[in-house]
Amino acid sequence: MKKFVSMILVTGLLFSVVAESATVSTILHGGTMGGVTVHPTTGDIYASEFGGVSDRTPNKRVFRITAAGVITTFASGFTNAEGNDFDSNGNLFQTNMGDGRFSKITPSGGITTFARFGGPSDVVIDSQDTMYVVDFNSSRIAKVLPNGSVTTVVRSSVLNQPNGITLDANDNLYVSSFGGGAIFKLEKSGSFTRFAQVPGQAPHLTSANGKLYVTSWNRHAIYEIPIEGSSHPATLIAGQSGFRGGADGSALEATFDSPNGITVNRDGTILYVNDKNGVRQITLDEPSTPITSTVGLSGAWFDPALDGEGYNLIFFAGGMVVYFYGSTTTGERLWLLSDVFSGPLSFGEVAEITMFEATSGEFLAPVPSAQSLTPWGVLKMQFDDCANGVFELDGADGVKSSNVQQLVGIDGAVCN
């Protein structure tokens, strides 16, 4: 195996983001497996009880979990209670997938039927108290106004058993497909596009930190998807995909059983998931800060503690690729060129880039495109700020980590 003394040139920027470190714990034991939401002012958690698929008994409950961990029954009398959400007046709107009711629950617990659908499975409410309801049975997304009027936003079999719905920070709607695991971005005009894909069936999703967090019912796992950028890969952040269980612990060692509803707390640091074990809490890292202007990262980077190493970041209109120039301990030249990736880049987050080995190259010059490339390994990049970071190469020639600083930048280039 070759060992290397490295020079790295990074020539463009598009990243695939590595999952956040996280831990999983159970805060309500016992199968609920319906929807889950957070009160907008108190932060209390409200989890609904679905029951069995064939159980149409109208006795399912909505539980309230306070910040102190006190669990009470907030309301009952529901049938296959699924997704739910609060309006600005503290009313909880609850879908009943089993009998078609769309219920309104007042802060004091009073229950009325606000509207009816074929099989409502989720609801999201915007800042104007306009409700968007997913009707699973009719492949429809409906808009419900505070006065109770209902109109269809979109009805299409392409949605393939739509089940979950959420809003991002810009009030764009996203719908998850239980039938095929697709995520659709839905304009309020009714037009929609396929936005992303997760493994398995995708019952519910939520939005925070510039990402979508999606449950996978039959893969027993939780995925995150970046909202910005031209590509939206799904990254596993919790659970062991394909393995059912109820173990708590570090996120990628914990197990889930048919995770369904998912929501996020008010500051974006905790996810709550409703699965057959009960309500699970996923404590995320503190939200990272997106780098909105990356061109200021361009220039030469080096590690003062390591001789013979350097990095160059060069941006162009198409994004970024990574060019590595270095030497092995035996004096052999080593050139690496990355694939092209898309996705957001944030301070404190690791971006992982696939690297290929080339047969020749020059420092500060890209590897000629005519060369054939052999898969080599990955480069992991993390920027602490606009002038400091950690780069790690991991591949056929070993592992090399460097604490880098920007040595020379581009005049007038902005990084923030």
Short mmCIF file of C-alpha atoms in Angstrom, two decimals:
data_model
loop_
_atom_site.label_atom_id
_atom_site.label_comp_id
_atom_site.label_asym_id
_atom_site.label_seq_id
_atom_site.Cartn_x
_atom_site.Cartn_y
_atom_site.Cartn_z
CA MET A 1 0.00 0.00 0.00
CA LYS A 2 1.32 3.44 -0.90
CA LYS A 3 1.68 6.12 1.80
CA PHE A 4 1.38 9.74 0.80
CA VAL A 5 2.71 13.22 1.40
CA SER A 6 -0.03 15.37 -0.03
CA MET A 7 -0.85 18.41 -2.06
CA ILE A 8 -4.57 18.84 -2.71
CA LEU A 9 -6.30 21.08 -5.22
CA VAL A 10 -10.05 21.53 -4.89
CA THR A 11 -11.55 22.78 -8.13
CA GLY A 12 -15.26 23.48 -7.64
CA LEU A 13 -17.93 22.80 -5.03
CA LEU A 14 -20.84 20.39 -4.77
CA PHE A 15 -21.12 18.17 -1.72
CA SER A 16 -22.88 15.11 -0.34
CA VAL A 17 -23.47 15.82 3.37
CA VAL A 18 -22.55 13.24 6.02
CA ALA A 19 -25.23 12.55 8.65
CA GLU A 20 -25.21 14.46 11.94
CA SER A 21 -24.22 12.60 15.10
CA ALA A 22 -27.33 12.03 17.22
CA THR A 23 -28.76 9.94 20.04
CA VAL A 24 -32.11 8.16 20.37
CA SER A 25 -34.21 7.69 23.53
CA THR A 26 -37.81 6.62 24.20
CA ILE A 27 -40.03 9.15 26.02
CA LEU A 28 -43.38 7.35 25.77
CA HIS A 29 -43.44 3.56 25.91
CA GLY A 30 -46.19 1.60 24.23
CA GLY A 31 -47.34 1.48 20.63
CA THR A 32 -48.89 4.67 19.31
CA MET A 33 -47.55 4.89 15.74
CA GLY A 34 -49.77 7.74 14.57
CA GLY A 35 -48.82 11.36 14.09
CA VAL A 36 -46.81 13.64 16.34
CA THR A 37 -46.54 17.42 16.65
CA VAL A 38 -45.24 20.08 19.06
CA HIS A 39 -47.28 22.87 20.62
CA PRO A 40 -45.97 26.16 19.17
CA THR A 41 -45.79 28.00 22.50
CA THR A 42 -45.43 25.41 25.29
CA GLY A 43 -43.25 22.94 23.40
CA ASP A 44 -45.38 20.03 24.71
CA ILE A 45 -45.51 16.97 22.45
CA TYR A 46 -48.82 15.61 21.15
CA ALA A 47 -48.74 12.04 19.83
CA SER A 48 -51.71 10.24 18.30
CA GLU A 49 -52.63 6.57 18.51
CA PHE A 50 -53.21 4.72 15.24
CA GLY A 51 -53.96 1.16 16.37
CA GLY A 52 -54.14 -1.74 13.95
CA VAL A 53 -54.71 -1.23 10.24
CA SER A 54 -58.00 -3.15 10.37
CA ASP A 55 -59.07 -1.69 13.73
CA ARG A 56 -61.78 0.88 13.07
CA THR A 57 -62.83 1.28 16.69
CA PRO A 58 -63.24 5.02 17.48
CA ASN A 59 -61.36 4.88 20.77
CA LYS A 60 -57.87 6.02 19.82
CA ARG A 61 -56.20 8.72 21.88
CA VAL A 62 -53.96 11.76 21.59
CA PHE A 63 -51.34 11.90 24.34
CA ARG A 64 -49.67 15.02 25.70
CA ILE A 65 -46.07 14.84 26.93
CA THR A 66 -44.85 17.88 28.86
CA ALA A 67 -41.27 19.13 29.09
CA ALA A 68 -41.12 17.52 32.54
CA GLY A 69 -42.06 14.16 31.02
CA VAL A 70 -45.61 14.03 32.41
CA ILE A 71 -47.86 11.98 30.09
CA THR A 72 -51.62 12.47 29.98
CA THR A 73 -54.47 11.72 27.59
CA PHE A 74 -55.39 15.01 25.93
CA ALA A 75 -58.33 13.74 23.86
CA SER A 76 -59.86 10.44 22.72
CA GLY A 77 -62.50 9.01 20.39
CA PHE A 78 -60.46 8.89 17.18
CA THR A 79 -60.21 6.22 14.47
CA ASN A 80 -56.71 5.41 13.22
CA ALA A 81 -55.47 8.83 14.35
CA GLU A 82 -52.68 9.94 12.02
CA GLY A 83 -50.95 13.30 11.38
CA ASN A 84 -51.84 16.46 13.32
CA ASP A 85 -50.87 20.13 13.64
CA PHE A 86 -51.70 23.29 15.61
CA ASP A 87 -53.18 26.55 14.35
CA SER A 88 -52.23 29.95 15.76
CA ASN A 89 -55.05 29.80 18.33
CA GLY A 90 -53.81 26.59 19.93
CA ASN A 91 -56.41 24.34 18.29
CA LEU A 92 -55.10 20.90 17.37
CA PHE A 93 -56.35 19.49 14.06
CA GLN A 94 -56.28 15.71 13.96
CA THR A 95 -56.72 13.39 10.98
CA ASN A 96 -58.73 10.17 11.36
CA MET A 97 -57.59 7.91 8.57
CA GLY A 98 -59.99 5.12 9.51
CA ASP A 99 -63.31 6.98 9.21
CA GLY A 100 -62.52 10.13 7.21
CA ARG A 101 -63.01 12.70 9.97
CA PHE A 102 -60.81 15.76 10.15
CA SER A 103 -61.18 16.77 13.79
CA LYS A 104 -60.69 20.06 15.59
CA ILE A 105 -59.63 19.83 19.22
CA THR A 106 -59.81 23.04 21.25
CA PRO A 107 -57.21 23.84 23.92
CA SER A 108 -59.68 22.61 26.56
CA GLY A 109 -60.11 19.28 24.76
CA GLY A 110 -63.45 19.85 23.02
CA ILE A 111 -63.75 17.83 19.79
CA THR A 112 -65.73 18.64 16.63
CA THR A 113 -65.61 17.33 13.07
CA PHE A 114 -64.24 20.19 10.99
CA ALA A 115 -64.32 18.45 7.57
CA ARG A 116 -64.52 15.00 6.01
CA PHE A 117 -62.25 13.20 3.54
CA GLY A 118 -61.85 9.71 2.15
CA GLY A 119 -58.86 8.84 4.34
CA PRO A 120 -57.02 11.87 5.74
CA SER A 121 -53.49 11.00 6.85
CA ASP A 122 -51.74 14.30 7.62
CA VAL A 123 -52.16 18.06 7.88
CA VAL A 124 -49.84 21.06 7.93
CA ILE A 125 -50.97 24.58 8.83
CA ASP A 126 -49.30 27.75 7.54
CA SER A 127 -48.90 31.13 9.24
CA GLN A 128 -52.30 32.27 7.95
CA ASP A 129 -54.01 29.21 9.47
CA THR A 130 -54.62 27.73 6.03
CA MET A 131 -54.60 23.95 6.35
CA TYR A 132 -53.26 21.51 3.76
CA VAL A 133 -54.65 18.01 4.22
CA VAL A 134 -53.42 14.79 2.61
CA ASP A 135 -56.26 12.47 1.57
CA PHE A 136 -54.52 9.11 1.26
CA ASN A 137 -57.45 7.23 -0.21
CA SER A 138 -58.06 9.62 -3.10
CA SER A 139 -54.44 10.71 -3.86
CA ARG A 140 -55.50 14.29 -3.13
CA ILE A 141 -54.04 17.33 -1.41
CA ALA A 142 -56.78 19.68 -0.19
CA LYS A 143 -56.71 23.23 1.11
CA VAL A 144 -58.96 23.93 4.09
CA LEU A 145 -59.58 27.53 5.12
CA PRO A 146 -60.30 28.58 8.72
CA ASN A 147 -63.97 29.02 7.76
CA GLY A 148 -64.15 25.33 6.82
CA SER A 149 -64.25 25.65 3.02
CA VAL A 150 -62.39 22.87 1.19
CA THR A 151 -60.80 22.97 -2.26
CA THR A 152 -58.56 20.51 -4.07
CA VAL A 153 -55.00 21.67 -4.68
CA VAL A 154 -53.94 18.56 -6.60
CA ARG A 155 -55.31 15.08 -7.24
CA SER A 156 -53.01 12.62 -9.03
CA SER A 157 -52.22 8.93 -8.97
CA VAL A 158 -48.58 9.93 -9.53
CA LEU A 159 -48.46 10.84 -5.84
CA ASN A 160 -48.82 7.08 -5.20
CA GLN A 161 -50.54 6.91 -1.81
CA PRO A 162 -49.60 10.37 -0.49
CA ASN A 163 -49.35 10.21 3.28
CA GLY A 164 -47.32 13.06 4.84
CA ILE A 165 -47.02 16.79 4.25
CA THR A 166 -44.85 19.63 5.56
CA LEU A 167 -43.88 23.24 4.85
CA ASP A 168 -40.36 24.63 4.58
CA ALA A 169 -39.24 28.08 5.77
CA ASN A 170 -40.42 29.60 2.47
CA ASP A 171 -43.88 28.01 2.67
CA ASN A 172 -43.14 25.46 -0.05
CA LEU A 173 -45.11 22.25 0.45
CA TYR A 174 -43.56 18.76 0.39
CA VAL A 175 -45.56 15.54 0.19
CA SER A 176 -44.29 12.04 0.98
CA SER A 177 -45.41 8.92 -0.87
CA PHE A 178 -46.18 5.83 1.17
CA GLY A 179 -46.48 3.82 -2.02
CA GLY A 180 -43.09 4.56 -3.51
CA GLY A 181 -40.90 6.57 -1.13
CA ALA A 182 -40.87 9.63 -3.39
CA ILE A 183 -40.91 13.16 -2.03
CA PHE A 184 -42.81 15.71 -4.12
CA LYS A 185 -42.44 19.46 -3.98
CA LEU A 186 -45.87 21.00 -4.36
CA GLU A 187 -46.56 24.53 -5.51
CA LYS A 188 -49.70 26.08 -4.09
CA SER A 189 -50.89 26.50 -7.67
CA GLY A 190 -51.23 22.72 -7.80
CA SER A 191 -48.17 21.93 -9.94
CA PHE A 192 -45.73 19.46 -8.44
CA THR A 193 -42.35 17.90 -9.17
CA ARG A 194 -40.55 14.84 -7.87
CA PHE A 195 -38.05 16.33 -5.42
CA ALA A 196 -36.25 13.39 -3.81
CA GLN A 197 -36.42 9.69 -3.03
CA VAL A 198 -35.96 7.72 0.18
CA PRO A 199 -35.61 3.94 0.52
CA GLY A 200 -38.85 2.11 1.24
CA GLN A 201 -42.22 3.64 2.11
CA ALA A 202 -42.25 7.27 3.28
CA PRO A 203 -45.24 7.92 5.57
CA HIS A 204 -44.33 11.29 7.11
CA LEU A 205 -41.81 14.13 6.97
CA THR A 206 -40.97 17.40 8.66
CA SER A 207 -38.77 20.42 7.86
CA ALA A 208 -36.05 22.17 9.88
CA ASN A 209 -32.45 23.38 9.55
CA GLY A 210 -32.75 23.66 5.77
CA LYS A 211 -33.55 19.94 5.53
CA LEU A 212 -36.41 17.49 5.28
CA TYR A 213 -36.49 14.70 7.84
CA VAL A 214 -38.37 11.64 6.56
CA THR A 215 -39.47 8.37 8.16
CA SER A 216 -39.17 5.12 6.22
CA TRP A 217 -41.91 2.76 7.39
CA ASN A 218 -40.61 -0.56 6.09
CA ARG A 219 -36.90 0.27 6.30
CA HIS A 220 -37.34 1.23 9.98
CA ALA A 221 -35.10 4.27 9.55
CA ILE A 222 -34.97 8.07 9.48
CA TYR A 223 -33.44 10.03 6.60
CA GLU A 224 -32.53 13.67 6.00
CA ILE A 225 -32.65 15.47 2.65
CA PRO A 226 -31.09 18.89 1.91
CA ILE A 227 -33.64 21.37 0.58
CA GLU A 228 -31.25 23.70 -1.23
CA GLY A 229 -29.06 22.78 -4.17
CA SER A 230 -29.66 21.00 -7.46
CA SER A 231 -29.53 17.50 -6.00
CA HIS A 232 -31.32 16.16 -2.94
CA PRO A 233 -29.77 12.89 -1.73
CA ALA A 234 -31.29 11.04 1.22
CA THR A 235 -28.84 10.38 4.07
CA LEU A 236 -29.52 7.89 6.86
CA ILE A 237 -29.37 9.67 10.24
CA ALA A 238 -31.05 7.21 12.62
CA GLY A 239 -31.90 3.53 12.71
CA GLN A 240 -30.37 0.52 11.00
CA SER A 241 -32.00 0.43 7.60
CA GLY A 242 -33.93 -2.80 7.13
CA PHE A 243 -33.63 -3.91 10.78
CA ARG A 244 -36.65 -3.68 13.11
CA GLY A 245 -36.27 -3.09 16.85
CA GLY A 246 -36.63 -0.74 19.80
CA ALA A 247 -33.09 -0.15 21.03
CA ASP A 248 -32.05 3.32 22.18
CA GLY A 249 -28.52 4.70 21.96
CA SER A 250 -26.40 6.39 19.32
CA ALA A 251 -28.50 7.17 16.27
CA LEU A 252 -27.00 4.70 13.82
CA GLU A 253 -26.98 1.90 16.39
CA ALA A 254 -30.53 2.49 17.65
CA THR A 255 -33.42 0.64 16.02
CA PHE A 256 -36.99 1.61 15.11
CA ASP A 257 -40.14 -0.36 14.39
CA SER A 258 -42.30 1.04 11.58
CA PRO A 259 -41.61 4.74 12.25
CA ASN A 260 -44.53 6.89 11.16
CA GLY A 261 -45.16 10.44 12.40
CA ILE A 262 -42.21 12.81 12.76
CA THR A 263 -41.84 16.39 13.95
CA VAL A 264 -39.17 18.73 15.31
CA ASN A 265 -38.98 20.88 18.43
CA ARG A 266 -39.07 24.67 18.26
CA ASP A 267 -35.30 25.24 17.94
CA GLY A 268 -34.57 22.43 15.50
CA THR A 269 -32.41 20.33 17.84
CA ILE A 270 -34.73 17.41 18.62
CA LEU A 271 -36.80 15.16 16.36
CA TYR A 272 -39.78 13.22 17.72
CA VAL A 273 -40.80 10.00 15.95
CA ASN A 274 -43.94 7.94 16.57
CA ASP A 275 -43.27 4.21 16.04
CA LYS A 276 -44.56 0.88 17.40
CA ASN A 277 -42.35 1.27 20.48
CA GLY A 278 -43.93 4.61 21.39
CA VAL A 279 -42.54 8.12 20.96
CA ARG A 280 -38.81 8.25 20.24
CA GLN A 281 -36.63 11.32 20.73
CA ILE A 282 -33.66 11.95 18.42
CA THR A 283 -31.33 14.60 19.84
CA LEU A 284 -29.43 16.19 16.98
CA ASP A 285 -26.30 18.29 16.95
CA GLU A 286 -26.87 22.00 17.17
CA PRO A 287 -28.06 23.19 13.75
CA SER A 288 -25.14 24.10 11.54
CA THR A 289 -24.77 27.46 9.80
CA PRO A 290 -25.14 27.25 6.01
CA ILE A 291 -22.37 28.90 3.99
CA THR A 292 -24.38 31.16 1.72
CA SER A 293 -21.42 32.50 -0.26
CA THR A 294 -18.74 29.88 -0.89
CA VAL A 295 -16.53 31.64 -3.45
CA GLY A 296 -14.49 33.16 -0.59
CA LEU A 297 -13.22 29.67 0.19
CA SER A 298 -11.26 29.78 -3.07
CA GLY A 299 -7.48 29.90 -2.80
CA ALA A 300 -4.57 28.03 -1.22
CA TRP A 301 -4.97 26.09 2.06
CA PHE A 302 -2.28 24.36 4.15
CA ASP A 303 -1.59 22.73 7.51
CA PRO A 304 1.23 24.61 9.31
CA ALA A 305 2.16 21.46 11.24
CA LEU A 306 2.74 19.38 8.12
CA ASP A 307 5.48 20.05 5.57
CA GLY A 308 4.91 19.40 1.89
CA GLU A 309 1.15 19.71 1.90
CA GLY A 310 -1.18 22.25 0.44
CA TYR A 311 -4.74 22.70 -0.76
CA ASN A 312 -6.29 24.89 -3.43
CA LEU A 313 -10.01 25.60 -3.75
CA ILE A 314 -11.12 26.80 -7.17
CA PHE A 315 -14.77 27.53 -7.94
CA PHE A 316 -16.45 27.68 -11.33
CA ALA A 317 -19.99 28.00 -12.66
CA GLY A 318 -20.63 24.25 -12.67
CA GLY A 319 -19.77 23.77 -9.01
CA MET A 320 -16.65 22.16 -7.61
CA VAL A 321 -14.50 19.10 -8.11
CA VAL A 322 -11.46 18.14 -6.05
CA TYR A 323 -7.93 17.76 -7.47
CA PHE A 324 -5.24 16.22 -5.30
CA TYR A 325 -1.51 16.52 -6.06
CA GLY A 326 0.98 14.75 -3.84
CA SER A 327 3.79 12.27 -3.39
CA THR A 328 4.07 8.91 -1.71
CA THR A 329 6.77 8.20 0.87
CA THR A 330 8.72 6.45 -1.87
CA GLY A 331 8.61 9.54 -4.07
CA GLU A 332 5.88 8.36 -6.42
CA ARG A 333 3.47 10.97 -7.73
CA LEU A 334 -0.18 10.68 -6.79
CA TRP A 335 -3.00 12.59 -8.51
CA LEU A 336 -6.65 12.38 -7.50
CA LEU A 337 -9.74 13.94 -9.06
CA SER A 338 -13.20 13.99 -7.52
CA ASP A 339 -16.61 13.28 -8.91
CA VAL A 340 -19.02 16.24 -9.06
CA PHE A 341 -21.57 16.54 -6.21
CA SER A 342 -24.43 18.85 -5.35
CA GLY A 343 -25.81 19.87 -2.01
CA PRO A 344 -25.44 22.54 0.68
CA LEU A 345 -22.24 23.31 2.57
CA SER A 346 -22.39 24.42 6.21
CA PHE A 347 -19.85 25.40 8.82
CA GLY A 348 -19.22 22.48 11.15
CA GLU A 349 -20.66 19.85 8.82
CA VAL A 350 -18.61 17.22 7.01
CA ALA A 351 -18.89 17.01 3.22
CA GLU A 352 -17.77 13.72 1.68
CA ILE A 353 -16.50 13.65 -1.89
CA THR A 354 -15.60 10.55 -3.93
CA MET A 355 -12.06 10.59 -5.34
CA PHE A 356 -10.57 8.93 -8.43
CA GLU A 357 -6.90 8.31 -9.20
CA ALA A 358 -5.42 9.85 -12.34
CA THR A 359 -2.16 8.99 -14.13
CA SER A 360 -0.72 12.51 -14.26
CA GLY A 361 -1.33 16.14 -13.35
CA GLU A 362 0.24 19.39 -12.22
CA PHE A 363 -0.06 21.42 -9.06
CA LEU A 364 -2.60 24.23 -9.57
CA ALA A 365 -3.86 22.60 -12.79
CA PRO A 366 -6.74 20.16 -13.22
CA VAL A 367 -6.15 16.60 -14.28
CA PRO A 368 -6.68 16.40 -18.08
CA SER A 369 -10.25 15.30 -18.79
CA ALA A 370 -9.10 12.73 -21.36
CA GLN A 371 -7.47 10.60 -18.69
CA SER A 372 -9.10 7.40 -17.49
CA LEU A 373 -9.77 7.48 -13.75
CA THR A 374 -9.76 4.65 -11.21
CA PRO A 375 -11.86 4.82 -8.01
CA TRP A 376 -9.59 5.63 -5.07
CA GLY A 377 -11.53 6.67 -1.95
CA VAL A 378 -13.08 9.78 -0.40
CA LEU A 379 -12.14 13.26 0.77
CA LYS A 380 -13.96 14.54 3.86
CA MET A 381 -14.01 18.32 4.28
CA GLN A 382 -15.23 20.33 7.26
CA PHE A 383 -14.95 24.13 7.44
CA ASP A 384 -15.00 25.60 10.94
CA ASP A 385 -15.16 29.10 9.47
CA CYS A 386 -14.01 30.87 6.29
CA ALA A 387 -10.33 30.47 7.15
CA ASN A 388 -10.03 27.16 9.06
CA GLY A 389 -11.09 23.57 8.60
CA VAL A 390 -10.21 19.88 8.63
CA PHE A 391 -9.61 17.82 5.47
CA GLU A 392 -9.23 14.05 5.54
CA LEU A 393 -8.32 11.71 2.70
CA ASP A 394 -9.36 8.08 3.17
CA GLY A 395 -8.63 5.60 0.42
CA ALA A 396 -6.26 3.19 -1.24
CA ASP A 397 -3.18 5.00 0.09
CA GLY A 398 -4.30 5.23 3.71
CA VAL A 399 -5.88 7.94 5.84
CA LYS A 400 -4.48 11.47 6.13
CA SER A 401 -6.03 14.24 8.24
CA SER A 402 -4.95 17.90 8.08
CA ASN A 403 -5.96 20.93 10.17
CA VAL A 404 -5.94 23.51 7.43
CA GLN A 405 -5.86 27.28 7.21
CA GLN A 406 -6.45 29.49 4.20
CA LEU A 407 -3.09 30.82 3.08
CA VAL A 408 -4.08 32.85 -0.01
CA GLY A 409 -7.58 33.79 -1.18
CA ILE A 410 -9.06 35.63 -4.12
CA ASP A 411 -9.26 39.43 -3.85
CA GLY A 412 -12.85 40.54 -3.36
CA ALA A 413 -14.23 36.99 -2.93
CA VAL A 414 -16.84 36.76 -0.17
CA CYS A 415 -17.38 33.89 2.26
CA ASN A 416 -20.25 33.95 4.74
#
